[in-house]
Short mmCIF file of C-alpha atoms in Angstrom, two decimals:
data_model
loop_
_atom_site.label_atom_id
_atom_site.label_comp_id
_atom_site.label_asym_id
_atom_site.label_seq_id
_atom_site.Cartn_x
_atom_site.Cartn_y
_atom_site.Cartn_z
CA MET Z 1 95.97 -12.81 -41.72
CA SER Z 2 94.70 -15.19 -44.24
CA ASP Z 3 95.15 -14.76 -47.62
CA GLN Z 4 91.70 -14.86 -48.30
CA MET Z 5 90.66 -12.08 -50.14
CA TYR Z 6 87.50 -10.99 -51.00
CA HIS Z 7 85.56 -8.43 -53.86
CA ILE Z 8 84.24 -5.46 -53.01
CA GLU Z 9 81.81 -3.29 -55.23
CA ILE Z 10 82.00 0.56 -54.29
CA GLY Z 11 80.77 2.73 -56.00
CA GLY Z 12 80.52 0.68 -58.80
CA GLU Z 13 84.61 0.26 -58.60
CA GLN Z 14 85.98 -2.90 -57.75
CA LYS Z 15 88.44 -3.40 -55.07
CA GLN Z 16 89.81 -6.73 -52.98
CA TYR Z 17 90.39 -6.66 -49.43
CA ALA Z 18 92.07 -9.54 -47.65
CA GLN Z 19 90.24 -10.91 -44.39
CA GLY Z 20 90.45 -9.62 -41.29
CA THR Z 21 89.75 -5.83 -42.83
CA THR Z 22 87.07 -3.94 -41.24
CA TYR Z 23 84.82 -1.45 -42.78
CA LEU Z 24 86.30 1.05 -40.44
CA ASP Z 25 89.73 0.66 -42.59
CA ILE Z 26 87.83 0.76 -45.92
CA ALA Z 27 85.66 4.12 -44.60
CA LYS Z 28 89.10 5.91 -43.58
CA GLU Z 29 90.41 5.41 -46.99
CA TYR Z 30 87.25 6.64 -48.50
CA GLN Z 31 86.31 9.15 -46.10
CA LYS Z 32 87.94 12.32 -47.73
CA GLU Z 33 85.36 11.76 -50.47
CA TYR Z 34 82.94 12.36 -48.00
CA PRO Z 35 82.19 16.38 -46.27
CA ASP Z 36 79.73 14.03 -43.44
CA ASP Z 37 81.69 11.93 -41.46
CA ILE Z 38 81.43 8.10 -42.48
CA VAL Z 39 79.60 6.26 -39.49
CA LEU Z 40 78.45 3.51 -40.80
CA ALA Z 41 78.07 0.96 -44.03
CA VAL Z 42 75.90 -0.72 -45.57
CA PHE Z 43 77.02 -4.51 -47.04
CA ASN Z 44 74.99 -6.21 -49.30
CA ASN Z 45 72.06 -4.51 -48.24
CA LYS Z 46 72.57 -5.08 -44.33
CA LEU Z 47 73.33 -1.71 -42.50
CA ARG Z 48 76.79 -2.71 -40.61
CA GLU Z 49 78.60 -1.12 -38.06
CA LEU Z 50 82.12 0.06 -38.50
CA TYR Z 51 84.04 -2.03 -36.28
CA ARG Z 52 83.04 -5.44 -38.42
CA LYS Z 53 85.19 -7.18 -40.65
CA VAL Z 54 84.93 -8.14 -44.33
CA ARG Z 55 83.82 -12.14 -44.49
CA ALA Z 56 82.53 -12.17 -48.57
CA ASP Z 57 81.93 -10.72 -51.86
CA GLY Z 58 79.75 -8.20 -52.25
CA THR Z 59 78.65 -4.66 -52.50
CA LEU Z 60 79.41 -1.99 -50.28
CA GLU Z 61 77.97 1.53 -49.36
CA PHE Z 62 79.24 4.41 -46.48
CA VAL Z 63 76.42 6.09 -44.56
CA THR Z 64 77.59 9.54 -43.13
CA THR Z 65 76.12 11.52 -40.54
CA ALA Z 66 73.84 13.61 -43.02
CA ALA Z 67 71.91 10.19 -43.89
CA THR Z 68 68.93 9.33 -41.38
CA ASN Z 69 70.54 5.65 -39.87
CA GLY Z 70 73.98 7.77 -39.83
CA ARG Z 71 72.42 10.83 -37.65
CA LYS Z 72 70.87 8.14 -35.09
CA ALA Z 73 73.82 6.19 -34.66
CA TYR Z 74 75.72 9.52 -34.16
CA ARG Z 75 72.65 10.91 -31.13
CA ARG Z 76 72.70 7.48 -29.91
CA SER Z 77 76.56 7.47 -29.37
CA MET Z 78 75.97 11.11 -28.07
CA LEU Z 79 73.64 9.60 -25.55
CA MET Z 80 76.38 6.85 -24.03
CA LEU Z 81 78.53 9.91 -23.72
CA MET Z 82 76.57 11.87 -22.02
CA GLU Z 83 75.26 8.79 -19.90
CA LYS Z 84 79.49 8.23 -19.52
CA ALA Z 85 80.67 11.84 -18.58
CA ILE Z 86 78.09 12.14 -15.62
CA PHE Z 87 79.13 8.92 -14.11
CA ASN Z 88 82.24 9.33 -14.07
CA LEU Z 89 81.74 13.19 -11.93
CA TYR Z 90 78.84 12.25 -9.86
CA LYS Z 91 78.68 8.04 -10.03
CA LYS Z 92 75.56 6.95 -8.56
CA SER Z 93 74.89 9.99 -6.92
CA VAL Z 94 72.81 11.38 -10.28
CA ARG Z 95 70.53 9.78 -12.46
CA LEU Z 96 69.83 10.12 -16.26
CA ARG Z 97 66.80 10.45 -17.12
CA VAL Z 98 66.48 10.52 -21.50
CA MET Z 99 62.95 12.21 -22.10
CA HIS Z 100 61.79 13.64 -25.16
CA MET Z 101 62.98 15.71 -28.67
CA LEU Z 102 62.66 19.41 -28.96
CA GLY Z 103 63.51 20.29 -32.37
CA GLN Z 104 67.48 19.09 -32.90
CA GLY Z 105 67.72 19.06 -29.06
CA GLN Z 106 66.76 16.12 -26.52
CA TYR Z 107 65.34 16.97 -23.63
CA CYS Z 108 67.06 15.52 -20.53
CA GLU Z 109 66.41 15.40 -16.53
CA LEU Z 110 68.67 15.02 -13.85
CA GLU Z 111 67.53 13.05 -10.72
CA GLY Z 112 69.64 12.79 -7.29
CA ASP Z 113 71.11 15.38 -5.42
CA ARG Z 114 72.80 18.05 -8.28
CA PRO Z 115 70.53 20.53 -9.74
CA VAL Z 116 70.67 21.87 -13.17
CA CYS Z 117 72.48 24.59 -13.60
CA ALA Z 118 75.10 26.28 -15.87
CA ALA Z 119 77.61 25.26 -13.89
CA LEU Z 120 76.99 21.50 -13.59
CA LEU Z 121 76.25 21.83 -17.69
CA ASP Z 122 79.98 22.92 -17.92
CA GLU Z 123 81.43 20.19 -16.06
CA ILE Z 124 79.59 17.38 -18.41
CA ARG Z 125 80.45 18.96 -21.44
CA SER Z 126 84.19 19.38 -20.23
CA GLU Z 127 84.19 15.78 -19.30
CA MET Z 128 82.30 15.25 -22.46
CA LEU Z 129 84.99 16.71 -24.67
CA ARG Z 130 87.74 15.61 -22.59
CA LEU Z 131 86.23 11.75 -23.81
CA ALA Z 132 85.54 12.91 -27.36
CA GLN Z 133 89.38 13.71 -27.36
CA ALA Z 134 90.61 10.58 -26.19
CA ASP Z 135 88.71 8.48 -28.98
CA ILE Z 136 87.65 5.91 -26.37
CA PRO Z 137 86.66 3.05 -28.95
CA ILE Z 138 82.80 1.67 -28.33
CA LYS Z 139 82.85 -2.20 -28.03
CA LYS Z 140 79.95 -4.27 -28.63
CA SER Z 141 79.66 -7.74 -26.69
CA THR Z 142 76.87 -10.17 -26.53
CA ILE Z 143 76.17 -11.53 -23.19
CA HIS Z 144 73.02 -13.89 -21.95
CA THR Z 145 69.41 -12.44 -21.79
CA ASP Z 146 69.10 -13.88 -17.71
CA LYS Z 147 72.57 -12.38 -17.22
CA ALA Z 148 71.70 -9.09 -18.49
CA VAL Z 149 68.40 -8.65 -16.31
CA ALA Z 150 70.94 -9.85 -13.44
CA MET Z 151 73.44 -7.22 -14.31
CA PHE Z 152 71.30 -4.04 -14.77
CA THR Z 153 69.11 -4.84 -12.04
CA SER Z 154 72.41 -4.87 -9.55
CA TYR Z 155 72.91 -1.03 -11.56
CA GLY Z 156 69.23 0.16 -10.29
CA MET Z 157 68.26 0.04 -13.71
CA ARG Z 158 64.86 -1.63 -13.30
CA ASP Z 159 63.33 -0.51 -16.35
CA LYS Z 160 66.06 -2.23 -18.43
CA ALA Z 161 65.44 -5.38 -16.27
CA GLU Z 162 61.77 -5.52 -16.99
CA LEU Z 163 62.33 -5.18 -20.62
CA PHE Z 164 64.85 -7.94 -21.05
CA ARG Z 165 62.22 -10.08 -18.83
CA PHE Z 166 60.00 -10.30 -22.03
CA ARG Z 167 62.91 -10.52 -24.61
CA ARG Z 168 62.33 -13.54 -26.72
CA SER Z 169 65.87 -13.65 -27.41
CA SER Z 170 68.19 -15.15 -25.56
CA HIS Z 171 71.03 -12.79 -25.60
CA VAL Z 172 71.73 -8.88 -25.71
CA ASN Z 173 73.63 -6.55 -27.67
CA LEU Z 174 75.49 -4.11 -24.94
CA TYR Z 175 78.01 -1.48 -25.22
CA ASP Z 176 80.81 -0.75 -23.56
CA MET Z 177 82.85 2.55 -23.67
CA ASP Z 178 85.78 2.54 -20.99
CA GLY Z 179 84.11 -0.10 -18.51
CA TYR Z 180 80.90 1.66 -18.89
CA LYS Z 181 78.10 -0.27 -20.51
CA ASP Z 182 74.70 0.07 -21.25
CA TYR Z 183 72.24 -1.03 -23.86
CA PHE Z 184 71.00 0.91 -26.52
CA TYR Z 185 68.30 0.51 -29.51
CA GLY Z 186 70.17 0.33 -32.82
CA TYR Z 187 73.78 0.63 -33.48
CA MET Z 188 76.42 2.92 -32.59
CA VAL Z 189 79.42 4.94 -34.08
CA PRO Z 190 83.09 3.36 -33.77
CA SER Z 191 84.60 5.84 -31.01
CA THR Z 192 84.27 8.44 -28.91
CA GLY Z 193 86.03 10.73 -31.43
CA TYR Z 194 83.60 11.03 -33.77
CA LEU Z 195 81.80 13.00 -30.92
CA LYS Z 196 82.71 16.17 -31.22
CA TYR Z 197 79.86 18.19 -32.08
CA PHE Z 198 77.27 19.15 -29.75
CA ASP Z 199 76.25 21.56 -26.72
CA LEU Z 200 74.11 21.56 -23.42
CA MET Z 201 71.89 24.00 -22.16
CA GLU Z 202 69.78 24.46 -19.52
CA TYR Z 203 65.79 24.29 -20.27
CA GLU Z 204 62.57 24.12 -17.36
CA ALA Z 205 63.21 21.34 -15.37
CA GLY Z 206 65.98 20.15 -17.44
CA PHE Z 207 68.25 20.21 -19.85
CA VAL Z 208 68.79 19.94 -23.68
CA LEU Z 209 71.50 17.95 -25.57
CA LEU Z 210 71.64 19.85 -28.63
CA TYR Z 211 72.78 18.13 -31.81
CA PRO Z 212 73.94 18.79 -35.27
CA ASN Z 213 71.23 18.88 -38.24
CA GLU Z 214 71.98 19.97 -41.89
CA ASP Z 215 75.35 21.21 -40.93
CA THR Z 216 76.88 18.02 -39.55
CA LYS Z 217 79.79 19.92 -37.56
CA LYS Z 218 77.79 22.07 -35.51
CA ALA Z 219 75.54 21.90 -32.51
CA ALA Z 220 72.23 23.55 -33.69
CA GLN Z 221 70.52 26.36 -32.37
CA PHE Z 222 67.81 25.62 -30.14
CA GLN Z 223 64.59 26.58 -30.74
CA THR Z 224 62.13 27.24 -28.04
CA LEU Z 225 59.17 25.04 -28.43
CA GLY Z 226 57.26 25.64 -25.32
CA LYS Z 227 53.50 24.68 -26.50
CA LEU Z 228 55.03 21.02 -27.61
CA TYR Z 229 57.08 20.90 -24.21
CA HIS Z 230 54.21 21.30 -21.85
CA THR Z 231 52.13 18.82 -23.74
CA LEU Z 232 54.96 16.22 -23.92
CA MET Z 233 55.39 16.41 -20.05
CA GLU Z 234 51.78 16.58 -19.67
CA SER Z 235 51.47 13.26 -21.15
CA ALA Z 236 54.70 11.65 -19.60
CA ALA Z 237 53.26 12.66 -16.30
CA TRP Z 238 49.78 10.62 -16.88
CA ALA Z 239 51.79 7.66 -18.22
CA LYS Z 240 54.22 7.95 -14.86
CA LYS Z 241 50.80 8.37 -12.75
CA MET Z 242 49.79 5.21 -14.75
CA GLN Z 243 53.06 3.34 -13.91
CA ILE Z 244 53.56 2.60 -17.65
CA SER Z 245 56.43 4.83 -18.44
CA THR Z 246 58.10 2.01 -20.33
CA ILE Z 247 57.55 -1.26 -22.78
CA GLY Z 248 58.68 -2.96 -19.87
CA GLU Z 249 56.02 -1.69 -17.70
CA LEU Z 250 53.44 -1.81 -20.11
CA ASN Z 251 54.39 -5.73 -20.85
CA GLU Z 252 53.98 -6.26 -16.99
CA ARG Z 253 50.10 -5.09 -17.54
CA ILE Z 254 49.33 -7.28 -20.61
CA VAL Z 255 50.46 -10.56 -18.83
CA GLN Z 256 49.04 -9.35 -15.70
CA GLY Z 257 46.33 -9.61 -17.54
CA ARG Z 258 44.99 -5.93 -16.84
CA ILE Z 259 45.38 -4.38 -20.40
CA GLN Z 260 41.63 -3.68 -21.01
CA GLU Z 261 41.77 -1.64 -17.40
CA VAL Z 262 45.09 0.17 -19.76
CA ILE Z 263 42.69 0.47 -22.68
CA LEU Z 264 39.59 2.24 -21.10
CA LEU Z 265 41.67 4.18 -18.85
CA GLN Z 266 43.80 5.86 -21.88
CA GLU Z 267 40.52 6.69 -23.39
CA ALA Z 268 38.46 7.56 -20.90
CA GLU Z 269 41.52 10.28 -20.10
CA MET Z 270 41.65 11.43 -24.23
CA GLU Z 271 37.92 11.62 -24.59
CA GLN Z 272 38.37 13.84 -20.95
CA ARG Z 273 40.92 16.13 -23.12
CA ILE Z 274 38.62 16.70 -26.07
CA GLY Z 275 35.49 17.25 -23.55
CA LYS Z 276 37.70 20.14 -21.83
CA LEU Z 277 38.69 21.56 -25.55
CA ALA Z 278 34.97 21.36 -26.57
CA GLU Z 279 34.08 23.48 -23.86
CA GLN Z 280 36.94 25.85 -24.17
CA ILE Z 281 35.69 26.45 -28.26
CA ALA Z 282 32.49 26.73 -27.04
CA ALA Z 283 32.63 29.87 -24.77
CA SER Z 284 34.37 31.19 -27.47
CA LYS Z 285 31.33 32.35 -29.31
CA GLU Z 286 33.10 34.24 -32.62
CA LYS Z 287 35.18 30.70 -33.22
CA LYS Z 288 33.31 29.57 -36.70
CA PHE Z 289 36.52 27.94 -38.19
CA ILE Z 290 38.02 24.90 -36.11
CA LEU Z 291 41.53 24.67 -37.95
CA ILE Z 292 42.91 20.84 -36.95
CA ALA Z 293 46.67 20.20 -37.90
CA GLY Z 294 48.94 17.83 -37.49
CA PRO Z 295 51.79 15.70 -39.68
CA SER Z 296 50.74 12.19 -41.08
CA SER Z 297 48.95 9.71 -39.34
CA SER Z 298 48.37 12.10 -36.56
CA GLY Z 299 44.65 10.86 -36.18
CA LYS Z 300 43.16 14.07 -37.49
CA THR Z 301 39.87 13.12 -38.82
CA THR Z 302 38.90 10.92 -35.99
CA PHE Z 303 39.36 13.67 -33.73
CA SER Z 304 37.91 16.05 -35.31
CA HIS Z 305 34.75 13.62 -35.24
CA ARG Z 306 35.17 13.03 -31.81
CA LEU Z 307 35.64 16.85 -31.61
CA SER Z 308 32.03 17.26 -33.20
CA ILE Z 309 30.61 15.21 -31.09
CA GLN Z 310 31.66 17.02 -27.98
CA LEU Z 311 30.76 20.41 -29.36
CA ARG Z 312 27.36 18.98 -30.56
CA ALA Z 313 26.81 18.02 -26.50
CA HIS Z 314 27.63 21.66 -25.58
CA GLY Z 315 24.69 23.17 -28.01
CA LEU Z 316 26.79 23.59 -31.64
CA SER Z 317 26.51 22.31 -34.72
CA PRO Z 318 29.61 21.07 -36.38
CA HIS Z 319 30.67 20.33 -39.59
CA PRO Z 320 33.20 18.07 -40.01
CA ILE Z 321 35.73 18.90 -43.51
CA ALA Z 322 38.75 16.53 -44.52
CA MET Z 323 40.88 19.00 -46.02
CA ASP Z 324 42.14 15.59 -47.93
CA ASN Z 325 38.73 15.12 -50.29
CA PHE Z 326 40.01 18.82 -51.60
CA TYR Z 327 43.34 17.41 -53.39
CA VAL Z 328 44.00 17.75 -57.13
CA ASP Z 329 43.70 14.98 -58.97
CA ARG Z 330 46.81 12.64 -58.74
CA GLU Z 331 48.19 13.71 -62.34
CA LYS Z 332 48.02 17.54 -60.88
CA THR Z 333 49.90 17.11 -57.94
CA PRO Z 334 53.06 19.01 -57.75
CA LEU Z 335 56.56 16.98 -57.87
CA ASP Z 336 59.18 17.05 -55.43
CA GLU Z 337 63.03 17.23 -56.00
CA ASN Z 338 62.98 13.28 -56.87
CA GLY Z 339 60.45 13.58 -59.89
CA GLN Z 340 57.79 12.22 -56.72
CA TYR Z 341 54.24 13.04 -55.99
CA ASP Z 342 54.21 15.56 -53.32
CA PHE Z 343 51.38 14.99 -51.31
CA GLU Z 344 52.19 16.89 -48.54
CA CYS Z 345 52.80 20.62 -50.21
CA LEU Z 346 50.06 23.00 -49.69
CA GLU Z 347 49.61 23.09 -53.78
CA ALA Z 348 48.50 19.41 -53.46
CA VAL Z 349 45.31 21.08 -52.19
CA ASP Z 350 43.15 22.79 -54.48
CA LEU Z 351 42.93 25.88 -52.71
CA GLU Z 352 40.77 27.70 -55.37
CA LEU Z 353 38.25 25.06 -54.46
CA PHE Z 354 38.82 24.87 -50.75
CA ASN Z 355 38.46 28.45 -50.39
CA SER Z 356 35.93 29.22 -52.08
CA SER Z 357 33.63 26.08 -50.66
CA MET Z 358 34.49 27.59 -47.34
CA GLU Z 359 33.57 31.49 -48.19
CA LYS Z 360 30.15 30.18 -49.65
CA LEU Z 361 29.20 27.70 -46.70
CA LEU Z 362 30.17 31.02 -44.31
CA ALA Z 363 27.74 32.61 -46.33
CA GLY Z 364 24.66 30.01 -46.15
CA GLU Z 365 25.15 28.87 -49.51
CA GLN Z 366 24.55 25.61 -50.49
CA VAL Z 367 27.76 23.23 -51.66
CA ASN Z 368 28.49 19.95 -53.12
CA MET Z 369 31.03 18.57 -51.10
CA PRO Z 370 33.60 16.69 -52.45
CA HIS Z 371 35.25 13.01 -51.95
CA PHE Z 372 38.87 12.32 -52.86
CA ASN Z 373 38.74 8.34 -53.99
CA PHE Z 374 42.53 7.53 -53.24
CA LYS Z 375 42.63 4.12 -54.90
CA THR Z 376 41.95 6.37 -58.43
CA GLY Z 377 43.47 9.35 -57.43
CA LYS Z 378 40.55 11.09 -58.52
CA ARG Z 379 38.32 13.20 -56.69
CA GLU Z 380 34.25 12.44 -56.76
CA TYR Z 381 31.04 14.01 -56.16
CA LYS Z 382 28.59 11.74 -54.90
CA GLY Z 383 25.67 14.10 -53.97
CA GLU Z 384 26.95 15.34 -50.29
CA TYR Z 385 25.60 18.90 -49.92
CA LEU Z 386 26.26 20.66 -47.11
CA GLN Z 387 24.86 24.16 -45.67
CA LEU Z 388 25.24 25.86 -42.74
CA GLY Z 389 22.68 27.82 -40.32
CA PRO Z 390 23.17 30.11 -38.58
CA ASP Z 391 24.34 28.52 -35.18
CA ASP Z 392 27.03 25.84 -36.94
CA VAL Z 393 30.45 25.89 -37.16
CA LEU Z 394 33.24 24.37 -39.57
CA VAL Z 395 35.97 21.68 -38.18
CA ILE Z 396 37.66 21.08 -40.89
CA GLU Z 397 41.12 18.87 -40.47
CA GLY Z 398 44.00 18.82 -42.56
CA ILE Z 399 48.34 18.83 -42.46
CA HIS Z 400 47.78 23.01 -43.82
CA GLY Z 401 45.21 23.87 -41.04
CA LEU Z 402 47.68 26.38 -39.04
CA ASN Z 403 49.26 27.57 -41.99
CA ASP Z 404 47.92 31.19 -42.84
CA ARG Z 405 48.03 31.30 -46.52
CA LEU Z 406 44.57 28.50 -45.63
CA LEU Z 407 41.19 30.71 -45.26
CA VAL Z 408 43.47 34.02 -45.69
CA THR Z 409 40.53 36.37 -46.13
CA LEU Z 410 38.64 35.01 -42.61
CA PRO Z 411 38.12 37.32 -39.36
CA LYS Z 412 41.41 36.02 -37.10
CA GLU Z 413 38.77 35.61 -34.35
CA THR Z 414 36.98 33.40 -36.30
CA LYS Z 415 39.42 30.97 -36.19
CA PHE Z 416 40.57 28.44 -33.16
CA LYS Z 417 43.59 26.59 -34.20
CA ILE Z 418 44.53 23.14 -32.71
CA TYR Z 419 48.20 21.07 -33.50
CA ILE Z 420 47.52 17.46 -32.88
CA SER Z 421 50.67 14.67 -33.01
CA ALA Z 422 50.73 11.33 -32.00
CA LEU Z 423 53.95 11.95 -29.49
CA THR Z 424 54.34 8.86 -27.31
CA GLN Z 425 54.56 9.00 -23.62
CA ILE Z 426 56.41 5.86 -23.13
CA ASN Z 427 60.54 5.07 -23.51
CA ILE Z 428 62.00 1.38 -24.51
CA ASP Z 429 63.63 2.12 -20.93
CA GLU Z 430 65.34 5.59 -19.36
CA HIS Z 431 68.04 6.00 -22.05
CA ASN Z 432 66.24 5.00 -25.06
CA ALA Z 433 63.50 7.40 -26.20
CA ILE Z 434 60.90 6.15 -28.94
CA PRO Z 435 60.75 8.59 -32.06
CA THR Z 436 57.42 9.87 -32.37
CA THR Z 437 57.52 9.10 -36.41
CA ASP Z 438 58.66 5.38 -36.12
CA GLY Z 439 54.92 5.07 -34.03
CA ARG Z 440 53.57 7.23 -36.96
CA LEU Z 441 55.05 5.44 -39.76
CA LEU Z 442 53.78 2.67 -38.44
CA ARG Z 443 50.49 3.62 -37.70
CA ARG Z 444 50.57 4.92 -41.85
CA ILE Z 445 51.93 1.46 -42.82
CA VAL Z 446 48.88 -0.64 -41.55
CA ARG Z 447 46.25 2.27 -42.66
CA ASP Z 448 47.81 2.16 -45.81
CA ALA Z 449 47.52 -1.22 -46.66
CA LEU Z 450 44.14 -1.97 -44.98
CA SER Z 451 42.10 1.10 -46.58
CA ARG Z 452 44.00 2.43 -49.08
CA GLY Z 453 45.62 -1.02 -50.74
CA THR Z 454 49.47 0.27 -50.74
CA PRO Z 455 51.73 -2.19 -49.66
CA ALA Z 456 54.53 -1.72 -46.70
CA GLU Z 457 56.69 -1.09 -48.87
CA ARG Z 458 55.45 1.33 -51.09
CA THR Z 459 54.26 3.72 -47.53
CA ILE Z 460 58.23 3.68 -46.36
CA ALA Z 461 59.35 4.45 -49.93
CA MET Z 462 57.46 7.73 -49.39
CA TRP Z 463 57.83 8.47 -45.60
CA GLN Z 464 60.95 10.66 -46.78
CA SER Z 465 59.18 12.65 -48.82
CA VAL Z 466 56.29 13.07 -46.29
CA ARG Z 467 58.90 13.50 -43.52
CA ARG Z 468 59.75 16.59 -45.51
CA GLY Z 469 56.90 17.95 -46.11
CA GLU Z 470 55.85 18.11 -42.27
CA GLU Z 471 59.15 19.44 -41.73
CA LYS Z 472 58.54 22.30 -44.39
CA ASN Z 473 54.69 22.97 -43.62
CA ILE Z 474 53.86 22.12 -40.70
CA PHE Z 475 56.19 22.02 -38.04
CA PRO Z 476 57.03 25.57 -38.78
CA PHE Z 477 53.62 26.31 -37.37
CA GLN Z 478 53.12 24.42 -34.71
CA GLU Z 479 54.10 27.14 -32.16
CA HIS Z 480 51.17 29.38 -33.23
CA ALA Z 481 48.39 26.91 -32.12
CA ASP Z 482 46.11 27.63 -29.71
CA VAL Z 483 46.31 24.44 -28.11
CA MET Z 484 48.54 21.09 -28.84
CA PHE Z 485 46.70 18.16 -28.49
CA ASN Z 486 48.60 14.16 -28.08
CA SER Z 487 46.66 11.84 -29.83
CA ALA Z 488 49.45 8.87 -29.03
CA LEU Z 489 47.86 5.76 -27.43
CA ILE Z 490 49.86 4.21 -24.44
CA TYR Z 491 48.80 1.05 -25.62
CA GLU Z 492 49.08 1.09 -29.33
CA MET Z 493 52.03 0.00 -30.36
CA ALA Z 494 51.28 -3.69 -28.94
CA VAL Z 495 48.17 -3.72 -30.82
CA LEU Z 496 49.63 -2.38 -34.26
CA LYS Z 497 52.48 -5.47 -33.80
CA MET Z 498 49.77 -8.19 -35.15
CA TYR Z 499 48.87 -5.96 -37.87
CA ALA Z 500 52.18 -4.44 -38.94
CA GLU Z 501 54.37 -7.10 -38.42
CA PRO Z 502 53.07 -9.33 -41.45
CA MET Z 503 53.40 -6.73 -43.75
CA LEU Z 504 57.30 -5.60 -42.87
CA PHE Z 505 57.94 -9.34 -43.22
CA ALA Z 506 56.39 -9.09 -46.58
CA ILE Z 507 59.29 -6.59 -47.82
CA PRO Z 508 62.05 -8.56 -49.45
CA LYS Z 509 65.38 -8.68 -48.32
CA GLU Z 510 67.02 -7.17 -51.92
CA SER Z 511 64.68 -3.98 -51.44
CA PRO Z 512 65.42 -0.59 -50.25
CA GLN Z 513 63.18 -0.15 -47.69
CA HIS Z 514 63.98 -3.59 -46.16
CA LEU Z 515 66.73 -1.86 -43.92
CA ARG Z 516 63.54 0.19 -42.54
CA ALA Z 517 61.42 -2.63 -42.14
CA LYS Z 518 64.16 -4.83 -40.40
CA TYR Z 519 64.52 -1.65 -38.07
CA LEU Z 520 60.57 -1.50 -37.00
CA LEU Z 521 60.33 -5.42 -36.52
CA LYS Z 522 62.95 -5.05 -34.48
CA PHE Z 523 60.88 -2.31 -32.73
CA LEU Z 524 57.85 -4.06 -32.05
CA ASP Z 525 59.81 -7.02 -30.86
CA TYR Z 526 59.70 -5.70 -27.78
CA PHE Z 527 56.24 -5.03 -27.21
CA LEU Z 528 53.89 -7.78 -26.53
CA GLN Z 529 51.29 -9.06 -28.83
CA VAL Z 530 47.59 -7.19 -27.86
CA PRO Z 531 44.58 -8.26 -29.70
CA SER Z 532 41.87 -5.41 -31.12
CA GLU Z 533 38.96 -6.36 -29.96
CA ASP Z 534 38.44 -4.42 -26.67
CA ILE Z 535 39.16 -1.02 -28.13
CA GLY Z 536 36.00 0.95 -28.71
CA LYS Z 537 34.99 1.91 -32.45
CA ASN Z 538 35.17 5.60 -31.74
CA SER Z 539 39.18 4.88 -30.48
CA ILE Z 540 41.82 6.95 -32.89
CA LEU Z 541 43.36 3.71 -33.23
CA ARG Z 542 40.44 2.39 -35.17
CA GLU Z 543 41.46 5.07 -38.30
CA PHE Z 544 44.31 3.01 -38.71
CA ILE Z 545 43.32 -0.80 -37.88
CA GLY Z 546 39.42 -0.39 -39.43
CA GLY Z 547 36.37 -1.02 -37.64
CA SER Z 548 35.79 2.84 -36.35
CA CYS Z 549 32.33 4.12 -36.25
CA PHE Z 550 33.58 6.95 -38.12
CA HIS Z 551 33.94 7.18 -41.45
CA VAL Z 552 37.37 7.98 -41.95
#
């Protein structure tokens, strides 16, 4: 070992470490100070895996499984552990397909000659625990992209071979667990010894791998999410029918010059679903309040307008109402535990004004409807009066639409609740699912910059507060909806790329938001770019990139 020493600041304390010291060595020294396992490090504002060595002076922070990046690394590594266990037990007779997140569990299916049953999951669980107990290092290596394509082709992993065929970088990082190699989107924990907390349970046509959540050393309880599951599976089935289940397959359509066909088919499929939904509502004459709720950047506003058009085609007289226009003035917005404005809480809405306005409209009175100016943070009135006739219906969109505290005095039979979210239907490959939150964040970054004057750095900084609000105010109510609607567009990331990349590159390296920006830039790099000219003016995507025919 060299005599070279490096000066490292850790939690305000100055330390010295010799050249060749790994972040893992240092993490073991500090682990006793953390209740959760340290799995990654941040050195000079750059995310690092623990196997890497100290090579400069700087500031070091630890990332545990309680943090977002640490949780993702744990879950990613757990998937590889499960892959390895399945390979050890069944070799190539069983193929794992990682699909959707359901609560704190990853829904997966197996293809091959072994049907999912309790006995099979017991075998896999036992092998995973054996591998965890063996504390096998998870090694990282870099190979040429052409070699990776050839290797995955020989493995029969066509999805990965297609993904890397369009890769601009000449090299690919692979992970090795006791001779089993695979590619993963993101960093991993140092060894299998970290991967002790999980469970497996049968569900529908496959099974769920349960991860820890707030208690990082215990698998979370599975929450049955039947409506969400079936909505996700319907979208995945449509993507499979279109033969665009992965990014590689989407990129192939782009290079073939067939992306306009993909856009038209996706928009037609979505319009068909909206039409069927309108037909269902029109058949229930007692429904007067159509409540549309969902997490941030789900396209609620455009969806409400498009649904209104379809309702009108079925003989109804709908009136779209955006709940955002009933926000309290910004200085009256409640603060979260960090002292930041909590725009996602129910109290950010002027409930008294909203409820009284709806009651007056239901009674046939004329109401001067408010308009919220997001740039000034003030509610304004522009003389937009609304009065309902006897055959009219109200189409109300906002994140709290499923909350029973909203319009609590209205009869239940007059309400029709719709949960909408952008539930990404394609995967990076068969072992790397795309988190739906990443797609929504990219939508919001682009929209906020173009229409609200908010830079990407600030949008990312606010995202954790937004996510906490969703966990508290939206997701607990999603299964109470009458219908779930998936607003994700199979082609949208290829379009958002051209808008989002400059915004993300503008975030300076010293910014606390740089790590998330770099993560998103790496994700967007998988996609070939698609221009927006062929996207219809009524598309949900227009709500985020501009050019919508609706007032959004």
